[in-house]
Structure formats: C-alpha cells, structure tokens
Short mmCIF file of C-alpha atoms and ligand atoms in Angstrom, two decimals:
data_model
loop_
_atom_site.label_atom_id
_atom_site.label_comp_id
_atom_site.label_asym_id
_atom_site.label_seq_id
_atom_site.Cartn_x
_atom_site.Cartn_y
_atom_site.Cartn_z
CA MET A 18 177.38 163.60 262.17
CA SER A 19 179.33 162.92 259.03
CA ASP A 20 179.12 164.60 255.66
CA LEU A 21 177.39 161.54 254.34
CA ALA A 22 174.60 161.96 256.89
CA ASP A 23 174.17 165.60 255.87
CA SER A 24 174.10 164.62 252.21
CA LEU A 25 171.47 161.97 252.89
CA GLN A 26 169.23 164.43 254.71
CA GLN A 27 169.70 167.01 251.96
CA LEU A 28 168.80 164.39 249.35
CA GLN A 29 165.59 163.55 251.18
CA THR A 30 164.58 167.22 251.33
CA ASP A 31 165.38 167.70 247.60
CA ALA A 32 163.66 164.51 246.53
CA LEU A 33 160.44 165.34 248.36
CA ALA A 34 160.42 168.82 246.86
CA GLU A 35 160.96 167.46 243.35
CA LEU A 36 158.23 164.93 243.98
CA ALA A 37 155.79 167.65 244.96
CA ALA A 38 156.60 169.40 241.68
CA ALA A 39 156.15 166.30 239.50
CA ALA A 40 153.01 166.82 237.44
CA ASP A 41 152.28 163.31 236.20
CA ALA A 42 153.12 159.65 236.65
CA GLY A 43 155.85 159.86 233.97
CA ALA A 44 157.69 162.59 235.90
CA VAL A 45 157.43 160.58 239.14
CA GLU A 46 158.90 157.51 237.45
CA ALA A 47 161.75 159.61 236.07
CA LEU A 48 162.45 160.90 239.57
CA ARG A 49 162.46 157.35 240.93
CA ALA A 50 165.06 156.35 238.33
CA SER A 51 167.23 159.40 239.08
CA LEU A 52 167.30 158.36 242.75
CA PHE A 53 167.34 154.60 242.82
CA GLY A 54 168.67 153.70 239.35
CA ARG A 55 172.14 152.25 238.88
CA SER A 56 173.70 155.70 238.65
CA GLY A 57 171.02 157.30 240.81
CA ARG A 58 171.79 159.89 243.44
CA LEU A 59 170.84 157.75 246.42
CA THR A 60 172.66 154.75 244.97
CA PHE A 61 175.75 156.93 244.67
CA LEU A 62 175.57 158.09 248.30
CA LEU A 63 175.07 154.56 249.58
CA ARG A 64 178.24 153.44 247.86
CA GLY A 65 180.08 155.87 250.15
CA LEU A 66 178.81 154.05 253.26
CA GLY A 67 181.76 151.65 253.23
CA GLU A 68 184.17 154.54 253.66
CA THR A 69 182.56 156.14 256.73
CA ASP A 70 184.13 155.93 260.10
CA PRO A 71 183.38 152.48 261.58
CA GLY A 72 182.09 154.09 264.74
CA GLU A 73 179.52 156.15 262.86
CA ARG A 74 178.63 153.51 260.31
CA PRO A 75 175.64 151.93 262.17
CA ALA A 76 173.96 155.31 262.73
CA VAL A 77 174.56 156.46 259.15
CA GLY A 78 173.39 153.08 257.78
CA LYS A 79 170.17 153.40 259.77
CA LEU A 80 169.66 156.95 258.48
CA ALA A 81 170.25 155.77 254.90
CA ASN A 82 167.52 153.16 255.32
CA GLU A 83 165.11 155.70 256.73
CA VAL A 84 165.75 158.13 253.88
CA ARG A 85 165.25 155.39 251.28
CA ALA A 86 161.99 154.22 252.94
CA ALA A 87 160.64 157.75 253.28
CA VAL A 88 161.36 158.69 249.67
CA GLU A 89 160.10 155.41 248.26
CA GLY A 90 156.90 155.58 250.31
CA ALA A 91 156.25 159.15 249.20
CA ILE A 92 156.82 158.21 245.56
CA ASN A 93 154.38 155.29 245.72
CA GLU A 94 151.75 157.34 247.44
CA ARG A 95 152.03 160.13 244.89
CA LEU A 96 151.76 157.63 242.02
CA ALA A 97 148.60 156.17 243.50
CA THR A 98 147.05 159.62 243.79
CA LEU A 99 148.00 160.56 240.22
CA ARG A 100 146.50 157.32 238.85
CA ALA A 101 143.25 157.86 240.73
CA VAL A 102 143.02 161.39 239.35
CA ASP A 103 143.66 160.03 235.82
CA ALA A 104 140.89 157.46 236.11
CA GLY A 105 138.51 160.05 237.52
CA ALA A 106 139.23 162.37 234.62
CA ARG A 107 138.61 159.58 232.11
CA LEU A 108 135.29 158.74 233.76
CA ALA A 109 134.23 162.36 233.72
CA ASP A 110 135.04 162.51 229.99
CA GLU A 111 132.99 159.43 229.14
CA THR A 112 129.26 159.57 228.68
CA LEU A 113 126.80 156.74 228.66
CA ASP A 114 123.57 157.38 226.82
CA MET A 115 121.10 154.92 228.28
CA THR A 116 118.51 155.84 225.67
CA ALA A 117 120.68 155.02 222.62
CA PRO A 118 119.26 152.07 220.61
CA GLY A 119 121.28 148.83 221.03
CA ARG A 120 123.23 147.27 218.23
CA PRO A 121 121.04 144.57 216.63
CA VAL A 122 122.34 141.02 217.13
CA ARG A 123 121.58 138.89 214.08
CA VAL A 124 120.25 135.56 215.27
CA GLY A 125 120.05 132.90 212.60
CA HIS A 126 117.92 129.78 212.60
CA LEU A 127 118.06 126.34 211.08
CA HIS A 128 117.51 125.91 207.37
CA PRO A 129 113.98 124.48 206.84
CA THR A 130 115.42 121.16 205.61
CA MET A 131 117.63 120.90 208.69
CA ALA A 132 114.62 121.68 210.90
CA VAL A 133 112.86 118.65 209.33
CA GLU A 134 116.00 116.56 209.77
CA ARG A 135 116.05 117.50 213.43
CA ASP A 136 112.44 116.34 213.79
CA PHE A 137 113.52 112.98 212.34
CA ARG A 138 116.37 112.77 214.82
CA GLU A 139 114.01 113.52 217.71
CA ILE A 140 111.29 111.09 216.65
CA PHE A 141 113.72 108.23 216.07
CA HIS A 142 115.62 109.04 219.20
CA ALA A 143 112.36 108.44 221.09
CA PHE A 144 112.09 105.08 219.27
CA GLY A 145 115.55 104.12 220.56
CA PHE A 146 117.53 104.75 217.35
CA GLU A 147 121.07 106.12 217.42
CA ILE A 148 122.57 108.49 214.83
CA PHE A 149 125.26 106.99 212.62
CA GLU A 150 126.81 109.15 209.91
CA GLY A 151 128.87 108.15 206.88
CA PRO A 152 131.01 109.93 204.26
CA GLU A 153 129.57 111.89 201.33
CA ILE A 154 132.41 110.71 199.10
CA GLU A 155 132.02 106.96 198.75
CA THR A 156 133.29 104.08 196.68
CA ASP A 157 131.35 102.24 194.02
CA ALA A 158 131.88 99.12 196.15
CA MET A 159 130.00 100.60 199.12
CA ASN A 160 127.39 102.65 197.25
CA PHE A 161 126.42 99.76 194.96
CA GLU A 162 128.14 96.39 195.30
CA ALA A 163 127.75 96.03 199.07
CA LEU A 164 124.07 96.84 198.50
CA ASN A 165 123.59 93.91 196.15
CA ILE A 166 123.92 96.00 192.99
CA PRO A 167 126.65 94.40 190.86
CA PRO A 168 128.46 96.30 188.07
CA ASP A 169 126.33 96.49 184.90
CA HIS A 170 123.15 95.48 186.77
CA PRO A 171 120.17 97.30 185.20
CA SER A 172 119.04 98.57 188.60
CA ARG A 173 122.03 100.94 188.55
CA ASP A 174 119.95 103.05 186.22
CA LEU A 175 117.91 104.08 189.27
CA TRP A 176 120.83 106.18 190.45
CA ASP A 177 122.40 108.72 188.11
CA THR A 178 125.85 108.87 189.56
CA LEU A 179 128.44 111.63 189.81
CA TYR A 180 131.90 110.14 189.57
CA VAL A 181 134.86 111.79 191.20
CA ALA A 182 137.14 112.01 188.20
CA GLU A 183 140.72 113.00 187.59
CA PRO A 184 140.93 116.68 186.55
CA GLY A 185 139.77 117.00 182.96
CA ALA A 186 138.17 113.55 182.75
CA ASP A 187 134.46 113.00 181.97
CA PRO A 188 132.63 113.14 185.36
CA ARG A 189 129.94 110.76 184.05
CA GLN A 190 132.48 107.99 183.59
CA PRO A 191 133.60 105.80 186.49
CA ALA A 192 136.94 106.81 187.94
CA ALA A 193 139.56 104.08 187.95
CA ASP A 194 139.59 103.89 191.75
CA GLY A 195 135.78 103.76 191.99
CA THR A 196 135.42 107.04 193.90
CA ILE A 197 131.96 108.57 193.60
CA LEU A 198 129.66 110.99 195.39
CA ARG A 199 127.15 108.84 197.23
CA THR A 200 123.80 108.68 195.45
CA HIS A 201 121.93 107.71 198.62
CA THR A 202 122.55 107.17 202.33
CA SER A 203 122.10 103.38 201.94
CA PRO A 204 125.87 102.60 202.01
CA VAL A 205 125.87 103.88 205.57
CA GLN A 206 123.68 100.85 206.45
CA VAL A 207 126.63 98.62 205.63
CA ARG A 208 129.06 100.85 207.50
CA ALA A 209 126.74 100.75 210.54
CA MET A 210 126.52 96.94 210.41
CA ARG A 211 130.30 96.71 210.30
CA ALA A 212 130.79 99.15 213.16
CA LEU A 213 127.97 98.19 215.53
CA THR A 214 126.95 94.88 217.10
CA PRO A 215 123.33 93.71 216.81
CA PRO A 216 120.78 94.56 217.99
CA ILE A 217 121.21 97.68 215.82
CA ARG A 218 118.80 100.59 215.58
CA ALA A 219 120.29 103.50 213.70
CA ILE A 220 119.31 106.37 211.46
CA THR A 221 121.84 107.87 209.07
CA PRO A 222 120.93 111.38 207.91
CA GLY A 223 123.05 113.06 205.28
CA ARG A 224 123.65 114.81 201.99
CA CYS A 225 123.53 112.87 198.71
CA PHE A 226 124.33 113.72 195.10
CA ARG A 227 123.00 112.68 191.69
CA TYR A 228 123.68 113.56 188.09
CA GLU A 229 120.31 115.28 187.61
CA ALA A 230 118.91 117.91 185.30
CA VAL A 231 117.91 120.47 187.94
CA ASP A 232 114.23 121.53 187.97
CA ALA A 233 111.46 122.33 190.48
CA SER A 234 111.57 118.83 191.97
CA HIS A 235 115.10 117.58 191.18
CA GLY A 236 118.45 118.72 192.50
CA PHE A 237 121.97 117.41 192.03
CA GLU A 238 122.31 117.69 195.80
CA PHE A 239 119.67 116.63 198.35
CA PHE A 240 119.20 115.13 201.79
CA GLN A 241 118.13 111.66 202.87
CA VAL A 242 117.57 109.80 206.10
CA GLU A 243 118.16 106.08 206.15
CA GLY A 244 116.98 103.80 208.92
CA LEU A 245 118.30 100.38 209.85
CA VAL A 246 117.20 97.79 212.37
CA VAL A 247 119.04 94.48 212.76
CA ASP A 248 117.88 92.00 215.37
CA ARG A 249 116.65 88.42 215.84
CA ASP A 250 113.11 87.72 214.61
CA THR A 251 112.59 91.13 212.97
CA SER A 252 109.66 91.06 210.58
CA LEU A 253 107.83 93.14 208.01
CA ALA A 254 105.12 93.65 210.65
CA ASP A 255 107.67 95.42 212.88
CA LEU A 256 108.62 97.66 209.97
CA LYS A 257 104.99 98.49 209.23
CA GLY A 258 104.17 99.26 212.86
CA MET A 259 107.23 101.44 213.27
CA LEU A 260 106.58 103.43 210.07
CA GLU A 261 102.96 104.02 211.00
CA GLU A 262 104.02 105.39 214.38
CA PHE A 263 106.62 107.52 212.64
CA ALA A 264 104.07 108.99 210.18
CA ARG A 265 101.78 109.89 213.09
CA ALA A 266 104.64 111.49 215.02
CA LEU A 267 105.60 113.59 211.98
CA TYR A 268 102.17 114.41 210.53
CA GLY A 269 99.70 113.95 213.40
CA ASP A 270 97.44 111.26 214.79
CA GLY A 271 94.87 111.03 212.02
CA THR A 272 97.44 110.39 209.26
CA LYS A 273 96.34 107.70 206.77
CA THR A 274 99.07 105.29 205.65
CA ARG A 275 99.43 102.37 203.25
CA PHE A 276 102.06 99.84 202.18
CA ARG A 277 102.58 98.97 198.51
CA PRO A 278 104.93 96.48 196.92
CA GLY A 279 108.12 98.09 195.66
CA TYR A 280 111.51 97.16 194.31
CA TYR A 281 114.97 97.86 195.65
CA PRO A 282 117.97 95.59 195.11
CA PHE A 283 119.01 95.83 198.77
CA THR A 284 115.70 94.74 200.34
CA GLU A 285 113.55 91.63 199.87
CA PRO A 286 110.63 92.06 199.99
CA SER A 287 110.60 95.79 199.23
CA VAL A 288 107.77 98.20 199.86
CA ALA A 289 106.75 101.78 199.21
CA PHE A 290 105.18 103.62 202.12
CA ASP A 291 102.47 106.18 201.35
CA ILE A 292 100.56 108.71 203.43
CA GLY A 293 97.21 110.32 202.59
CA CYS A 294 97.82 113.37 200.34
CA LEU A 295 98.86 116.33 202.48
CA VAL A 296 97.36 118.77 200.00
CA CYS A 297 93.87 117.38 199.22
CA GLY A 298 93.49 114.91 202.09
CA GLY A 299 92.18 112.09 199.90
CA PRO A 300 89.98 112.89 196.88
CA GLY A 301 92.95 113.45 194.59
CA CYS A 302 94.64 116.60 193.28
CA PRO A 303 97.55 117.58 191.02
CA ALA A 304 100.01 117.30 193.95
CA CYS A 305 99.27 113.57 194.43
CA GLY A 306 98.76 112.70 190.76
CA ARG A 307 95.01 112.46 191.54
CA SER A 308 95.63 109.28 193.55
CA GLY A 309 95.01 110.70 197.02
CA TRP A 310 98.34 109.24 198.21
CA MET A 311 101.91 110.45 198.46
CA THR A 312 104.87 108.11 198.65
CA ILE A 313 107.19 109.29 201.43
CA LEU A 314 109.70 106.48 201.65
CA GLY A 315 111.04 103.17 200.38
CA ALA A 316 111.68 100.27 202.71
CA GLY A 317 111.94 96.51 203.07
CA MET A 318 113.62 93.60 204.79
CA VAL A 319 117.40 93.84 204.44
CA HIS A 320 118.59 91.47 201.70
CA PRO A 321 120.72 88.58 203.00
CA SER A 322 123.61 89.63 200.71
CA VAL A 323 123.58 93.08 202.30
CA LEU A 324 123.66 91.59 205.79
CA ARG A 325 126.63 89.47 204.69
CA ALA A 326 128.40 92.54 203.25
CA GLY A 327 127.93 94.11 206.69
CA GLY A 328 129.52 91.06 208.35
CA ILE A 329 126.24 89.78 209.79
CA ASP A 330 125.04 86.17 209.52
CA PRO A 331 121.59 86.20 207.82
CA ASP A 332 120.71 82.87 209.45
CA GLU A 333 121.01 84.46 212.84
CA PHE A 334 119.77 88.03 212.29
CA GLN A 335 117.22 89.77 210.11
CA GLY A 336 116.59 93.43 209.68
CA TYR A 337 114.59 96.10 207.99
CA ALA A 338 115.66 99.32 206.37
CA PHE A 339 114.02 102.42 205.00
CA GLY A 340 115.13 105.51 203.18
CA THR A 341 113.50 108.84 202.54
CA GLY A 342 114.28 112.23 201.03
CA LEU A 343 114.08 115.20 203.37
CA ASP A 344 113.73 117.85 200.69
CA ARG A 345 110.32 116.81 199.44
CA ILE A 346 109.02 116.48 202.97
CA THR A 347 110.26 120.03 203.62
CA LEU A 348 108.61 121.41 200.47
CA LEU A 349 105.31 119.82 201.46
CA ARG A 350 105.49 120.96 205.06
CA TYR A 351 105.99 124.61 204.20
CA GLY A 352 104.10 124.71 200.89
CA ILE A 353 107.25 125.65 198.95
CA PRO A 354 106.68 125.16 195.20
CA ASP A 355 110.28 124.81 193.97
CA LEU A 356 113.21 122.79 195.31
CA ARG A 357 115.69 125.31 193.90
CA LEU A 358 114.47 127.89 196.43
CA LEU A 359 115.65 125.66 199.27
CA MET A 360 119.16 125.51 197.83
CA SER A 361 119.24 129.21 196.90
CA ALA A 362 120.93 130.43 200.09
CA ASP A 363 118.76 133.54 199.72
CA LEU A 364 118.10 134.80 203.24
CA ARG A 365 115.08 136.85 202.14
CA PHE A 366 113.48 133.54 201.22
CA LEU A 367 114.83 131.33 203.98
CA GLU A 368 114.01 133.73 206.78
CA GLN A 369 110.28 133.31 206.18
CA PHE A 370 110.31 129.90 207.82
CA PRO A 371 110.43 129.06 211.47
CA GLY A 372 113.61 127.09 211.71
CA GLY A 373 114.28 126.30 215.31
CA ARG A 374 117.80 126.74 216.61
N1 LIG B 406 118.29 104.24 198.77
C1 LIG B 406 116.97 104.39 198.22
C2 LIG B 406 116.97 105.55 197.25
O1 LIG B 406 117.83 106.36 197.29
C3 LIG B 406 115.94 104.59 199.29
C4 LIG B 406 115.73 103.35 200.09
C5 LIG B 406 114.76 102.46 199.72
C6 LIG B 406 116.50 103.06 201.18
C7 LIG B 406 114.54 101.28 200.41
C8 LIG B 406 116.28 101.89 201.91
C9 LIG B 406 115.29 101.02 201.50
O2 LIG B 406 117.00 101.58 202.97
O3 LIG B 406 115.09 99.89 202.22
O4 LIG B 406 116.09 105.67 196.46
#
C-alpha cells in the first residue's frame, strides 16, 4: 500500500485517541475542525489522492472514505454522549420544591359601572337591540343641531358643554370649528339612523362629558346608554311596554314603574320614566326626595326633525328613544354614597364590588 494509505490509517488512530481525550463538546468541535476544516489534516491528505498511482487510486479512495466515515461517526457519537451527560448534570443540580407557595396571579374585574353597562347590553341584546357606538369628541352640529337644538336655543342650557378649544383659548367658549366633547350619547342616535336601515333597534353606550362643578352626584365625566327604535307604526305604548320590561329585568319582577310628562327637544312627546324608590320602597325618604319615586331615564317619540337629520322620512317611519345615566344606577345598586369614589381609580375601594369579568 502507498504512503498515503499509511498516513490515512495513522490519522484515524490519532484522531480516535484525541477524541477519547476530549473532555467536553467544545474540544470535540475543535477536533472536528482540525480534521475536516479547510486546512484540516484529513482535507490535506485527501488532496494528495490525485497524485497516487492510478492503479492504487480506487483502493486508497475507498480507504479514505472509510476513515472519514469512521472518524465522523465517532465524533458524532461522542458529542451525543457529552450532551446527555451535560443535561443530566443540569437536572441533578436543579431542585423543584413542590411545597413552595405559588406566585399570586392578580385577577382584575370589571369596574362597577362597566358591570352595570354589561347588564344593559345583555338585557337589550335579549330584546333584539344591537350595539352601536359613536365618538366621544363630537361636533356642535351632531350634539345639538341634528337633535333639534338650534344655536342660541334656551334648551342648550340643559347641557353645560366642554368645548375643544385651541391651546390657551377659553374652554367654555365654542371653538371655531364646532368641536366639543359630547354632552350625551344622543348624537349617536343620528349616526345610527344614517348608518343603519330601518327597522332599527340599537343601544349606544358610552362616556359623556359636561362642564360641571364636581360633587357627590355630579361629575365632568360620566356614562350613558341611549336606546333607539325606528320602525313603521311605532308608538308610545311600545316604548312604555319595553321600558317596563327593562325595569323588571334590571330590578326584579315586582318593580313599580310610572310615566310622567317630560321635555326634551329631540322627542315629542317626551316622558320621564320612574321606578319605585330603591331605598324606601314607596313611603318616601331623603334618597327619593320623599316622593317614593326615582327617575331613571328620559324618553319619547323621536322628533320628526331628528328623523330627517338621520336621513329617515318621518311620514314613513316613527321611532322612540331613551337615554339614561349609568353612574347613578351604579351608585344605587351598590349603595355607594359619592360619585367621586367611582372615578377615584382607588383599587382598595373598587375591589369591594363584584364586577364580573
Ligand atoms: N340626552 C338626554 C340627556 O342627556 C337623555 C335623553 C332623554 C335621551 C330623552 C333620549 C331621550 O334619547 O329620548 O339628558
């Protein structure tokens, strides 16, 4: 056999010995590079193959392949063993204390007002209403004019408005472009009429803003739910029946209700809807102004001008609407004495209430 064959056999013997001496995966990888790398020892020998005697070349070529396969196989096997030993050592080092207390997971819940809002969504969903939401930043045109409240009309005094002003300007003065924070969810009625085709049944929950002196029952920020039904032959009787069902769903079967005349520019006729006082149940107490009744919402038949602003022909369709504040309902439900507590974002307070998820 040729010198090359001897060298190949010698290399195999050396390589296997070095492999046996390699203590860790790093050393094995270094050995692999010193053999098979571009200037590796085996690579070098193989380059000499072209110069061997043509008669011997097939036998030497076969030997070269065998040496390469043997060394490579041994290297891979050794690496696998070393890795298994490593993993075993790591496992042996680690301990798992099954008795250690777990890390507490903080689970939040809905804010009480949002829990009430969710009840509204569920009740009206059962009545076949869809949810339709509108923007909190509105225009004077939508918040007032589309709702039959012209500029300078005295009824504007019902809504103390926050105007979105240029930096530095007086926020109580109308901005030139008419941008305001919505004072109620009623403009969403008009948006719903424009977006949906009758018959319409929608509720529009959302946050509203007013220029208020903040006290136990007034906030500059609060939540309303508006309801809108537009259909043929809708009547005040439908509104009354629906609200009575709603009051029973929210407050229980025995709930007393009554309708009173009211005034809103966007409904004609307008009504106030009362339930029997939740605190005294009837005889009268400070919470109900000694009347035995609590007003929970305003409602009425949608004014023809409002239908027209929504792109609906009042000769073909009628509708009713109602609007209510969620905050007061929440205070009453949980017996909370001060609205400011609800807006306090104080978890020690808020966590006392079941909130749902
Ligand atoms: N938007 C009224 C308010 O903020 C509430 C209201 C009353 C809404 C009567 C209505 C309605 O849709 O018909 O005081």
